[in-house]
Coordinates of C-alpha atoms and ligand atoms in Angstrom, one line a residue:
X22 CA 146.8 139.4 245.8
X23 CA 146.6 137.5 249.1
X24 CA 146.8 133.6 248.9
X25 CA 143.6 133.2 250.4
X26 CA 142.2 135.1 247.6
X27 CA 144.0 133.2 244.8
X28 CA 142.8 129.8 246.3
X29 CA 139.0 131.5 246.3
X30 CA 139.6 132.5 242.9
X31 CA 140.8 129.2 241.3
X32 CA 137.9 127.5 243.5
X33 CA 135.2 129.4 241.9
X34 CA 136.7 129.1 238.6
X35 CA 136.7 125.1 239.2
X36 CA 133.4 125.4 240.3
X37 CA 131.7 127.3 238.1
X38 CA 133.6 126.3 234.8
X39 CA 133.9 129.9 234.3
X40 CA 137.6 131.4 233.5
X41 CA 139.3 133.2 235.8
X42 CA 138.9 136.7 234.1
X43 CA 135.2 136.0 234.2
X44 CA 135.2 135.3 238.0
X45 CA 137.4 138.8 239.0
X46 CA 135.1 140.8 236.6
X47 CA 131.8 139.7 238.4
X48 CA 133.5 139.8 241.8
X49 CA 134.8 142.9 241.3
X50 CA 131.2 143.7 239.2
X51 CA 129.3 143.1 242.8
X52 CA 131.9 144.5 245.0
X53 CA 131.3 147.6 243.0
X54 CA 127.7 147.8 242.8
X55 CA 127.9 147.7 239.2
X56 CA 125.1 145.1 238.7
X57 CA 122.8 146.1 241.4
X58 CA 119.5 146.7 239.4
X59 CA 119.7 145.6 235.8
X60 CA 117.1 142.8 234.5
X61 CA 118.5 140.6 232.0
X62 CA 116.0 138.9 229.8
X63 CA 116.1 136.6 227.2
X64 CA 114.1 137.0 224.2
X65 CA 110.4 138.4 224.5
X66 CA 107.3 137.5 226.0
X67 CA 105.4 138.2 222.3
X68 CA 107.9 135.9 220.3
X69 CA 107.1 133.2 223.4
X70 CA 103.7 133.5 222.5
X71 CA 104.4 133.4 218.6
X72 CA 105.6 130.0 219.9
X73 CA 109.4 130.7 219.2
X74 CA 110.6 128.1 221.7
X75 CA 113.8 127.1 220.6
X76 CA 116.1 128.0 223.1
X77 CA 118.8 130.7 222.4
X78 CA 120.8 131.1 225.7
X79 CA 122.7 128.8 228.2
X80 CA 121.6 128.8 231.6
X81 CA 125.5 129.6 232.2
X82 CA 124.8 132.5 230.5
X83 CA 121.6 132.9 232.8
X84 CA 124.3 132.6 235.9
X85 CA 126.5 135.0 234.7
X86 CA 123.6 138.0 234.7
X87 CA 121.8 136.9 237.8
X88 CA 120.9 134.8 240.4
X89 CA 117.6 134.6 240.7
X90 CA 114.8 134.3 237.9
X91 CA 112.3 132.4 235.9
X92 CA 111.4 131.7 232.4
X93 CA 111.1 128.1 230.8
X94 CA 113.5 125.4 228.6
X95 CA 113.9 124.6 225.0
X96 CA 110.7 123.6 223.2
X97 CA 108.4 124.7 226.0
X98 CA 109.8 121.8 228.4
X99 CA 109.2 122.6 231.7
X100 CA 109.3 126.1 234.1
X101 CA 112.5 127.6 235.0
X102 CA 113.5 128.6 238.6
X103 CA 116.3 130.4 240.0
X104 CA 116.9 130.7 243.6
X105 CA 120.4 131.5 245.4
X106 CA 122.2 130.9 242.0
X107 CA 120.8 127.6 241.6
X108 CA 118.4 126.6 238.7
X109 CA 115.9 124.0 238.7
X110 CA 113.5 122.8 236.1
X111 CA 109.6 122.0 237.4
X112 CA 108.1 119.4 234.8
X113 CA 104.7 117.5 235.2
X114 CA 103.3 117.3 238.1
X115 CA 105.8 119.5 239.7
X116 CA 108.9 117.4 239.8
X117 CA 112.0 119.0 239.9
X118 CA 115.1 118.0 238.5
X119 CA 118.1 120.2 237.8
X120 CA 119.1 121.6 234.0
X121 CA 122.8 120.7 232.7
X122 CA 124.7 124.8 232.4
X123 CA 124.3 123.7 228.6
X124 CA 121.0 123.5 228.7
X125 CA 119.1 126.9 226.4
X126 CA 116.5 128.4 227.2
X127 CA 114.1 130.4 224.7
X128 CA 112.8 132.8 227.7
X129 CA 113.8 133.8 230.5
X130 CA 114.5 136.9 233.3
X131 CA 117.4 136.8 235.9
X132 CA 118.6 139.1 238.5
X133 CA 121.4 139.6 241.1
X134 CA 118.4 139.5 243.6
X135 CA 119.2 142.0 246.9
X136 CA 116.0 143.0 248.7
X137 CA 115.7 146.5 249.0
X138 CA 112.9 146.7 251.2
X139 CA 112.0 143.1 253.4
X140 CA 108.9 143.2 254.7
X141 CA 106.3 140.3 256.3
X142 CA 102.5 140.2 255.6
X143 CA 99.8 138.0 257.5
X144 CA 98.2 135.2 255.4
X145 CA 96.4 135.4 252.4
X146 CA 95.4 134.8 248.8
X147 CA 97.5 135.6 246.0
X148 CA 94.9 138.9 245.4
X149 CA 96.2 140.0 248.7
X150 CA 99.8 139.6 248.0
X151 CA 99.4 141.2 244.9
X152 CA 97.6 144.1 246.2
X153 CA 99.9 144.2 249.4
X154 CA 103.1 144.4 246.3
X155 CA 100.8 146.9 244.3
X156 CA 101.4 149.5 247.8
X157 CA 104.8 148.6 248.2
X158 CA 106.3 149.1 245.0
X159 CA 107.7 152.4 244.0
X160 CA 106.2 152.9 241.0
X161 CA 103.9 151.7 238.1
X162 CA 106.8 152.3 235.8
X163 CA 109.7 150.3 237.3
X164 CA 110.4 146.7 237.1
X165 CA 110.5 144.8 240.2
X166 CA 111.7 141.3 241.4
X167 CA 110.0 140.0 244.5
X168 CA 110.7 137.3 246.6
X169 CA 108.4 135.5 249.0
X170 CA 109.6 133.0 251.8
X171 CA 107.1 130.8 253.7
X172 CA 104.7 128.3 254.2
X173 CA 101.9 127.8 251.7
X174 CA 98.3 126.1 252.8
X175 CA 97.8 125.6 249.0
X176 CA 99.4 126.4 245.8
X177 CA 97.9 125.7 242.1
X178 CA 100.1 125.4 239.8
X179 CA 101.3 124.4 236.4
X180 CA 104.5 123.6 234.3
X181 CA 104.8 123.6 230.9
X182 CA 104.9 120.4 228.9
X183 CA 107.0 120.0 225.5
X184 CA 105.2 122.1 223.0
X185 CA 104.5 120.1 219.4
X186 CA 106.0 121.0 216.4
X187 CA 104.1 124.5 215.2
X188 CA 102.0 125.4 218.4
X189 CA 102.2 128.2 219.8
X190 CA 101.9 129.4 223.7
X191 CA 97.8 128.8 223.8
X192 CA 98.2 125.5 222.2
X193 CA 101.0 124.4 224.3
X194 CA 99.6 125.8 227.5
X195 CA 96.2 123.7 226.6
X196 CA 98.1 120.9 227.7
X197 CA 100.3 121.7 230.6
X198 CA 99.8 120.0 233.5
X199 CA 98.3 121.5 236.3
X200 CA 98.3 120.2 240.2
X201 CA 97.4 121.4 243.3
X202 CA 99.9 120.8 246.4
X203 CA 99.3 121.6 250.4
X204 CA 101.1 122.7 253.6
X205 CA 104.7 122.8 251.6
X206 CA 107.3 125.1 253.0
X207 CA 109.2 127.0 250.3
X208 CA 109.7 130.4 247.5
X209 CA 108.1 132.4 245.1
X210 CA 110.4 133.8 242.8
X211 CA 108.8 136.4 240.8
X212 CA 108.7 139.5 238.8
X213 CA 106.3 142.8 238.1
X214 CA 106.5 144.7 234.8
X215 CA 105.1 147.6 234.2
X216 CA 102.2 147.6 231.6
X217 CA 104.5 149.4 229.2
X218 CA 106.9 146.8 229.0
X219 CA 103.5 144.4 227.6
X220 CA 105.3 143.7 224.3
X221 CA 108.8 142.2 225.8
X222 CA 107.7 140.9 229.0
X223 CA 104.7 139.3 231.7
X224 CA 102.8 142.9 232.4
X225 CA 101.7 142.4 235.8
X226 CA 103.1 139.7 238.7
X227 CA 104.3 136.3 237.1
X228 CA 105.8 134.0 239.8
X229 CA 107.5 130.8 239.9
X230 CA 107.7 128.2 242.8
X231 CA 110.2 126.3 244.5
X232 CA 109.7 124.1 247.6
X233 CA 111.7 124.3 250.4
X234 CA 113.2 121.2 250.0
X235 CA 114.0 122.4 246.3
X236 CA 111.6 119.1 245.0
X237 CA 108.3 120.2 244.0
X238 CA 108.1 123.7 241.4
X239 CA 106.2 125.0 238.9
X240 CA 104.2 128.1 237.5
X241 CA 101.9 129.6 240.3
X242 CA 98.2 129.9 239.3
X243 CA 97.0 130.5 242.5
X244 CA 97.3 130.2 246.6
X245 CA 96.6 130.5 249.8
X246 CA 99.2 131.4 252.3
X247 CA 100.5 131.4 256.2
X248 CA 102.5 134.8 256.9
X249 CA 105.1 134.7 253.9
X250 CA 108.6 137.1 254.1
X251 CA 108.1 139.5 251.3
X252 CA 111.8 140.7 249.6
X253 CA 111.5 144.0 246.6
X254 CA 114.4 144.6 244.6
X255 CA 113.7 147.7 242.3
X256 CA 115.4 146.8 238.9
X257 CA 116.6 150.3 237.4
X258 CA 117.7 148.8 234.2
X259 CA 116.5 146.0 231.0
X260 CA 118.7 144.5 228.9
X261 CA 117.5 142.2 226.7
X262 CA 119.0 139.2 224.6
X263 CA 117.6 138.8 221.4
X264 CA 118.1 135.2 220.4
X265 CA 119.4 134.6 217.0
X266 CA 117.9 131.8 216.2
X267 CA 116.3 131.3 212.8
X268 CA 113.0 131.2 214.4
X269 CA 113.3 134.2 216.2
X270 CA 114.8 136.2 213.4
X271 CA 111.7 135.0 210.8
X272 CA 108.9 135.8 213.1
X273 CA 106.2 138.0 212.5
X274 CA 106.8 140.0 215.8
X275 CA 104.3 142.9 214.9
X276 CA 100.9 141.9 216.2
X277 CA 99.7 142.7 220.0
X278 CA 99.3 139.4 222.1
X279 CA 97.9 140.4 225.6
X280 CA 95.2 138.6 225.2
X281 CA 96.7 135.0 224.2
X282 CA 99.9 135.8 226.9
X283 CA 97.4 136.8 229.7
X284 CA 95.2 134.1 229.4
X285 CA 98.4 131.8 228.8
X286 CA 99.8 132.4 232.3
X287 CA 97.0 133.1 234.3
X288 CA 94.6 130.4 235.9
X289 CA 91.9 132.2 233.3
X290 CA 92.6 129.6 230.2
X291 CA 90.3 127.4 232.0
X292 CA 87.4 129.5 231.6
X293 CA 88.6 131.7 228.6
X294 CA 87.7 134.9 230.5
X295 CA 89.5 137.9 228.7
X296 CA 91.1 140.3 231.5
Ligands
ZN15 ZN1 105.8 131.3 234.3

């Protein structure tokens, strides 16, 4: 190979910490398309709920299967977000700080993010984004990542606190802290999953922010919006990592948890309201 190559190579080996093997075969994975539309996840959105928090995956590992995402940290610590490659980790109040690659998470969902339709809506709610996403997607029964550039007038939002020993995602939630921030300039990284999908993953829109300025984040609750850049990248394919953890392994995975998950990650645990 040319030297210019071999000097990119060893760079992005330096820089990533990855081998060199590992850099060609996701060079080579992207120059051949072979990663286009594949969700990776990390664990399920029932066992999350179960309160199986213990994280199972690096966020190196998170890296190597996408670069852009969400999910949260070990024990429940604070809301993940994945923009361009880079991760940050929203805590209380917002504040953003950014995760060692060590660092495991117990859920998450990545992608190699490449809009395949870009499109730009007027201002609005997050009802009318949703229902603007709900014309623009392809289908009820594909996954989709979504990203959303722009300025927001208002965004509620929360980020997960460090759960206590034996809670699970209602209890923990109960005390996350939730804020409200205006005029910021910045991204909503997010996902749709098909109703199908209810027992492994968020059914319906679940987005993360990150400010502009990559300082502020958290779990969106909420908005009201200027004219936002709207990127949809249709995923084609799921794989998911099942942690091996002790506590994922022993839990009782069986039961149906819409209800707690829904009212988990939706501005609706303040009033209790069911759907
Ligand atoms: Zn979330």
């Amino acid at each position: 190979m040319s030297e210019s190559v071999w000097q990119a190579l060893l760079y992005e080996s330096e820089r990533s910490g990855d081998s060199l093997s590992t850099v060609v075969d996701r060079a080579l994975s992207t120059a051949f398309d072979l990663e286009r539309h594949s969700l990776f996840q990390v664990s399920t959105s029932n066992a999350l709920v179960q309160g199986v928090f213990q994280g199972a995956v690096t966020i190196q590992d998170l890296k190597r299967n996408g670069d852009f995402g969400l999910g949260t940290f070990d024990g429940l610590d604070g809301e993940l977000v994945m923009l361009d490659g880079v991760c940050h980790r929203a805590t209380g109040g917002g504040l953003v700080t950014s995760p060692p690659d060590d660092a495991r998470v117990p859920f998450a969902v990545v992608t190699h993010f490449r809009p395949d339709l870009s499109l730009t809506i007027g201002p609005g709610s997050l009802g009318d984004l949703a229902a603007f996403l709900d014309g623009a997607r392809p289908s009820e029964n594909l996954f989709v990542g979504i990203r959303v550039d722009g300025r927001f007038g208002r965004l509620s939002m929360r980020a997960a606190c460090a759960a206590e020993a034996g809670e699970d995602l209602l209890e923990a939630t109960a005390h996350q802290s939730e804020f409200t921030v205006v005029d910021i300039d910045g991204t909503l990284v997010g996902f749709w999953a098909p109703l199908y999908a209810r027992a492994v993953n968020v059914p319906g829109y679940h987005f993360h922010f990150i400010s502009g300025d990559r300082g502020l984040g958290g779990h969106l609750l909420d908005m009201e919006a200027g004219p936002l850049e709207v990127g949809i990248h249709v995923e084609s394919e799921l794989h998911i990592a099942i942690p091996e953890t002790e506590e994922f392994l022993t839990a009782d995975l069986s039961g149906d948890h819409q209800e707690a998950l829904h009212q988990a990650e939706t501005a609706d645990h303040r009033t209790g309201a069911g759907s």
